[in-house]
Coordinates of C-alpha atoms in Angstrom, one line a residue:
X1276 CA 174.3 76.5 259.7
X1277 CA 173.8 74.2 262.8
X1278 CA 170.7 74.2 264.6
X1279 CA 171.7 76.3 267.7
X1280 CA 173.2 79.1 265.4
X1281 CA 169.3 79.2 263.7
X1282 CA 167.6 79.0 267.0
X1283 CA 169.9 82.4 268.2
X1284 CA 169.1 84.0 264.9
X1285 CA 164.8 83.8 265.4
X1286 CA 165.6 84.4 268.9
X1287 CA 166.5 88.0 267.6
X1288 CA 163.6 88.2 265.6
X1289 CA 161.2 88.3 269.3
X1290 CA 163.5 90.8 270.4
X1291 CA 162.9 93.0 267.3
X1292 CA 159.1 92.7 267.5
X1293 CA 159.5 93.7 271.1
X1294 CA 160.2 97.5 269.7
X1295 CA 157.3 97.2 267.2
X1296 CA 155.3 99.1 269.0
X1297 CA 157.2 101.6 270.1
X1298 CA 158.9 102.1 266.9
X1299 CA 155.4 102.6 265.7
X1300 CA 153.8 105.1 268.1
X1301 CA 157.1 107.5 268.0
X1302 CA 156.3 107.5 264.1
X1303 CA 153.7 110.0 264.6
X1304 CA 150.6 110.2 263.1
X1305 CA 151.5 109.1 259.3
X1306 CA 148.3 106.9 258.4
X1307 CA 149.1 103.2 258.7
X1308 CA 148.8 102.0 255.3
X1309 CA 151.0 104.4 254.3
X1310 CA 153.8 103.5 257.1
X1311 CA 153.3 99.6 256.1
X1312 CA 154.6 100.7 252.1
X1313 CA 157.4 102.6 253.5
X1314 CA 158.6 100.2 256.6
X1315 CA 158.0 97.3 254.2
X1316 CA 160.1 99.0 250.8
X1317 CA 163.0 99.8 253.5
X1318 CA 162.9 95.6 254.8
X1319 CA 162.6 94.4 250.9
X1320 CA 165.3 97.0 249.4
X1321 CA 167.4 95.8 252.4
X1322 CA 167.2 92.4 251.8
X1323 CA 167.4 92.7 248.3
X1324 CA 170.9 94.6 247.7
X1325 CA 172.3 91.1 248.6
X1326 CA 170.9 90.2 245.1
X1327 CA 173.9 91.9 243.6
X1328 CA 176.1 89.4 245.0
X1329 CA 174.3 86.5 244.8
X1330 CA 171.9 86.3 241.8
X1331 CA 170.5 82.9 242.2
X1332 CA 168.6 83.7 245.5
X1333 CA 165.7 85.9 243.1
X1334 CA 165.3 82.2 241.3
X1335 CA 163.6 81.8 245.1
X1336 CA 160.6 84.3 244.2
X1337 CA 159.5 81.8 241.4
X1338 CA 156.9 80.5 244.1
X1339 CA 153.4 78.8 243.5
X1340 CA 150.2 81.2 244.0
X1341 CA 149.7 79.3 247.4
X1342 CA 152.9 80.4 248.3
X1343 CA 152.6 84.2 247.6
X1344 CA 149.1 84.2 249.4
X1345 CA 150.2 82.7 252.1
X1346 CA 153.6 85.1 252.8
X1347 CA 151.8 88.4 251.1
X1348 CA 148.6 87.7 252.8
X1349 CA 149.8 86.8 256.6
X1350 CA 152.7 89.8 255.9
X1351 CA 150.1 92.6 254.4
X1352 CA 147.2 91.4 256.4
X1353 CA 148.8 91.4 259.6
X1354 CA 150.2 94.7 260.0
X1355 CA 147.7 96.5 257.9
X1356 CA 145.8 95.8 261.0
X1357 CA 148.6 95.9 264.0
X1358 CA 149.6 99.8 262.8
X1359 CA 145.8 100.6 262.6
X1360 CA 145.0 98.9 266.2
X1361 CA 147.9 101.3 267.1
X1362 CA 146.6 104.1 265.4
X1363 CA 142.9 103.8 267.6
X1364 CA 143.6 102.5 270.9
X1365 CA 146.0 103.2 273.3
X1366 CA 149.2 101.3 272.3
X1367 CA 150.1 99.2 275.4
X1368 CA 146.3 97.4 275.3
X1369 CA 146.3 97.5 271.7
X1370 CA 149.9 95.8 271.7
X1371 CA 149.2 93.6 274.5
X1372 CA 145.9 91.9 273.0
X1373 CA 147.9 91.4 269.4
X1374 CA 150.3 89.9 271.5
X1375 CA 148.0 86.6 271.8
X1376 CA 149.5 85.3 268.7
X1377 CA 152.3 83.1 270.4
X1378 CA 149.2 81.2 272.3
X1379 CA 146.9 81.0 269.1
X1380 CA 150.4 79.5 267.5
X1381 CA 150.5 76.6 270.5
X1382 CA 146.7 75.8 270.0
X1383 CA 146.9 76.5 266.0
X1384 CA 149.6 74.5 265.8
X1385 CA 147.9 71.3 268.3
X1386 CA 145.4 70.6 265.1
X1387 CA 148.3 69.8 262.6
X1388 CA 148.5 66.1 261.8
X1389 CA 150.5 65.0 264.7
X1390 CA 149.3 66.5 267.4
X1391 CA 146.5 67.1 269.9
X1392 CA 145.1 69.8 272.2
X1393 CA 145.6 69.0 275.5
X1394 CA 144.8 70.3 279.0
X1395 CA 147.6 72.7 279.6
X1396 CA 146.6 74.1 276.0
X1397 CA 143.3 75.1 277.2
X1398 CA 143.9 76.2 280.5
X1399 CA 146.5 78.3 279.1
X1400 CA 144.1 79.4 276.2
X1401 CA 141.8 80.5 279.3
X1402 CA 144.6 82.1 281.5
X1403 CA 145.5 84.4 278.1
X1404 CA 141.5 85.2 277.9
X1405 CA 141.4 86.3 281.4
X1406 CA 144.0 88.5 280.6
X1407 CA 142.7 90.3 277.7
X1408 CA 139.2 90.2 279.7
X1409 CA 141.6 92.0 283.0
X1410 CA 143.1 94.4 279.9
X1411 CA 139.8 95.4 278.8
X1412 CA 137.2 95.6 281.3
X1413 CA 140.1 97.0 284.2
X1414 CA 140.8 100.0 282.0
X1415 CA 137.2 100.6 281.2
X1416 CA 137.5 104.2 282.4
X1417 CA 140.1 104.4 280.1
X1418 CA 139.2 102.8 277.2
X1419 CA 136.5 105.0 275.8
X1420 CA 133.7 103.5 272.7
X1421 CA 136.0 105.1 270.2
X1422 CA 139.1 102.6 271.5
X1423 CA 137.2 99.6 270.5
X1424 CA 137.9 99.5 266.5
X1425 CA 141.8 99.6 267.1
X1426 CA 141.6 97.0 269.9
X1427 CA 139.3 94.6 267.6
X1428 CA 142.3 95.6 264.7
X1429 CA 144.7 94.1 267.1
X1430 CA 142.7 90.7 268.0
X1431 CA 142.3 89.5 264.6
X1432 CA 145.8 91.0 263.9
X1433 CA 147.2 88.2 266.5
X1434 CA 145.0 85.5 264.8
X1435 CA 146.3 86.5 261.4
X1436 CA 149.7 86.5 262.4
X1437 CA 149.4 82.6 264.1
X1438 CA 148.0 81.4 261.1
X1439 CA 151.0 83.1 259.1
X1440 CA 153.1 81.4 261.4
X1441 CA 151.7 77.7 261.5
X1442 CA 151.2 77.9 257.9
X1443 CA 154.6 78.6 257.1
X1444 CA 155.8 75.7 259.4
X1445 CA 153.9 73.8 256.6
X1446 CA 156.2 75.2 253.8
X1447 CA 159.3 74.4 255.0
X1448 CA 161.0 74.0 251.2
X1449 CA 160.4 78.0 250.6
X1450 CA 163.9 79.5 250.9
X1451 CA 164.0 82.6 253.3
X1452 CA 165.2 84.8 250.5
X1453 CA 161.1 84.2 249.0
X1454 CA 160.6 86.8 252.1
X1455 CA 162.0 89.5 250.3
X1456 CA 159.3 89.0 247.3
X1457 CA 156.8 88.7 249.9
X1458 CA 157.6 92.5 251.4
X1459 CA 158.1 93.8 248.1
X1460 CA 154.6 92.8 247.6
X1461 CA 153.2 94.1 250.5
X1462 CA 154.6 97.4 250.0
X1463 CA 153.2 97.6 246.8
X1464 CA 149.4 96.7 248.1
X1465 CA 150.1 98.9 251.1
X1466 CA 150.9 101.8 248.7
X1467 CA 148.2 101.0 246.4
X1468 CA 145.3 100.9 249.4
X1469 CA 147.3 104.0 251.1
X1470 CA 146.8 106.3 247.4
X1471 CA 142.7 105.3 247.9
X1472 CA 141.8 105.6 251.2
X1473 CA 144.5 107.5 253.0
X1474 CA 145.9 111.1 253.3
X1475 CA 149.6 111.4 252.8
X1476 CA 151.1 112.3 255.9
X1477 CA 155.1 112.7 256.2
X1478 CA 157.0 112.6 259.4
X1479 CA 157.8 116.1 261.1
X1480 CA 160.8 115.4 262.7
X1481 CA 164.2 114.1 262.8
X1482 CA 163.2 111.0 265.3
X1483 CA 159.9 110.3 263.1
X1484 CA 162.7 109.6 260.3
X1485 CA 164.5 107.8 262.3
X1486 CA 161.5 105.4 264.1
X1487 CA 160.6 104.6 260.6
X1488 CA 163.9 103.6 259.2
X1489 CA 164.2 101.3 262.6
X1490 CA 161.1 99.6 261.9
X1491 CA 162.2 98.9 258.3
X1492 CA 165.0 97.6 258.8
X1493 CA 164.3 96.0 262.3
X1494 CA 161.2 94.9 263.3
X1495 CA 159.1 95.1 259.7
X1496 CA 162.7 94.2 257.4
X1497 CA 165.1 91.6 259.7
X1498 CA 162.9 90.1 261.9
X1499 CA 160.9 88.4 258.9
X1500 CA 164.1 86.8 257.6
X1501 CA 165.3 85.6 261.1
X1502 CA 162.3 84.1 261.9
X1503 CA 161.9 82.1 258.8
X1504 CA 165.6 81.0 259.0
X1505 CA 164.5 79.9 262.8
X1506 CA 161.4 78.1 261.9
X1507 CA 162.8 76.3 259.2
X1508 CA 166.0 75.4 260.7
X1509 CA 166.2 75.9 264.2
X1510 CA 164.4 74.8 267.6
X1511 CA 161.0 75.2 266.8
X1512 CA 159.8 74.6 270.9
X1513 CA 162.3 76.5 271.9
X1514 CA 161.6 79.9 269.4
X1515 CA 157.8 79.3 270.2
X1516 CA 158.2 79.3 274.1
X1517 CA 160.7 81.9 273.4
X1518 CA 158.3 84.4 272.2
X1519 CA 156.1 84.2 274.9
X1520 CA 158.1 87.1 276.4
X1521 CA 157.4 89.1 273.8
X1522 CA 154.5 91.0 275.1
X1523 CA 155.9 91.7 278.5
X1524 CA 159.1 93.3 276.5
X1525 CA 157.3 95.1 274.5
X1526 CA 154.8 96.8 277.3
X1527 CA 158.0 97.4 279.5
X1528 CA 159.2 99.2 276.1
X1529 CA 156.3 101.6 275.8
X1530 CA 156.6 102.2 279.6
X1531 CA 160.6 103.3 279.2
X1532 CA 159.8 105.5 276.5
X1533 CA 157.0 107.2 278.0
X1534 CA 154.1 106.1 275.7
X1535 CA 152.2 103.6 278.6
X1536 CA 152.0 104.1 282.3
X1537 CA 152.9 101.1 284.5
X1538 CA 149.4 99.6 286.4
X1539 CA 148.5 97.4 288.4
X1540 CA 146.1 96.0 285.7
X1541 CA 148.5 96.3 282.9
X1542 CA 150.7 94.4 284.8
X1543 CA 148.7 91.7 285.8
X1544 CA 147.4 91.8 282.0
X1545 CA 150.4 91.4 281.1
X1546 CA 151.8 88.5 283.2
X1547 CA 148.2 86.1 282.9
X1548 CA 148.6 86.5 278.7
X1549 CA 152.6 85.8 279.1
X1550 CA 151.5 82.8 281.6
X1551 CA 148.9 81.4 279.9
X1552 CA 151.3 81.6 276.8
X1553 CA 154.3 79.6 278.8
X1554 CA 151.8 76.7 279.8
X1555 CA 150.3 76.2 276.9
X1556 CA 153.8 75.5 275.4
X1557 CA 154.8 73.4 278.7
X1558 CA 155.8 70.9 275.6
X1559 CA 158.1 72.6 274.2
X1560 CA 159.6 73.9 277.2
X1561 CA 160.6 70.3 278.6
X1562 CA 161.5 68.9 275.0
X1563 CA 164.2 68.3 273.3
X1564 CA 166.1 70.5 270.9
X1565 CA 165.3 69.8 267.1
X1566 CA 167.8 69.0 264.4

């Protein structure tokens, strides 16, 4: 696989993420422990049928403990608290603030041997921090006190997820298919956590179905594998510009389907988090590709 053809391949995993949160709001109400066991069985069953024809890749789940608490914790811990920040606040806030990850992944990433913060990494850092300030204290009509425990879910969601991410750029030897194990497991602790805490609830309707089954297999299955392949093997400046659009796709998503109303302060929200997020990765932007 060249480079370019594993750049392309994590560029589809922003796209998926995109529709995670609009995959996630037209699930319904199911409780969001038990919609991370069932998204994340659909990703690992997925992933794992190829096991039939190629036996070796399971000898890739003989990880060490760091490994497995690394990939089960960022994986488990992350959208434990992404689908309950979209459970208690309205979804294009709640995705918008968990949407800080790809500029926590810039300045994460500025503290590995290497490298250094700079001062397009702060200002950046401070354009992002207006906009969540803009997001929060704009809709304060809106956002009511019962709001804020889903909209703190989705900040330390985005700081879990960057130190997933920048983590993993540390264990480059892992092979993707380790990914599958690592859903498997999450399901499992998503199940277990679900049967203490949580009411069953199953989807009403034909679409519920079908909004979970897309996240499985998209956004909470394929994305996971893409991304690795891209962070292992692709452009790494070029992915983490990249995702930078994520949050602006994903808000125009909620709009389309109905779910968020298009303001002038989700908007401007919107494009100070996405701008802060492209100059803090000015870097990567004007670099070279990676091989």
């Amino acid at each position: 696989m060249t480079p370019r053809t594993a750049t392309l391949i994590g560029l589809s995993a922003i796209l998926m993420w995109s529709l995670l949160a609009v995959l996630t709001v037209g699930t319904g109400t199911i409780p969001p422990f038990q919609l991370a066991a069932m998204t994340f069985a659909i990703g690992a069953l997925a992933a794992s049928t190829g096991w039939t024809v190629r036996p070796a890749a399971m000898r890739a789940l003989r990880q060490p403990a760091l490994v497995w608490a690394v990939g089960v914790g960022g994986l488990f811990g992350y959208h434990a608290l992404y689908f309950l920040a979209l459970r208690l606040a309205p979804p294009a806030e709640a995705g918008l603030l968990n949407y800080l990850w790809p500029l926590l992944i810039v300045l994460f990433s500025s503290a590995l041997p290497g490298e250094r913060l700079k001062l397009h990494h702060i200002v950046g850092a401070l354009l992002g921090l207006a906009g969540t300030a803009l997001l929060l204290l704009g809709n304060g009509a809106a956002l009511d006190q019962a709001h804020w425990p889903g909209l703190a879910a989705a900040f330390v969601a985005a700081f879990v997820w960057a130190t997933y991410s920048v983590l993993s750029r540390r264990l480059k030897a892992v092979p993707t298919d380790a990914v599958a194990g690592f859903c498997f497991a999450t399901a499992g602790l998503a199940a277990l956590v679900h049967g203490a805490i949580e009411t069953t609830v199953w989807p009403q309707s034909a679409s519920q179905w079908l909004a979970i089954f897309a996240l499985g297999i998209g956004p909470v299955g394929a994305a996971f594998y893409a991304w690795d392949i891209g962070m292992k093997r692709g452009d790494i400046r070029v992915l983490g510009a990249a995702s930078y659009a994520t949050p602006l796709l994903s808000t125009g998503f909620l709009i389309i389907a109905g779910y968020a109303q298009p303001t002038t302060t989700l908007a401007l929200a919107a494009l100070l988090i996405a701008g802060g997020g492209l100059l803090a990765a000015k870097d990567m932007l004007g670099a070279t590709p990676i091989d």
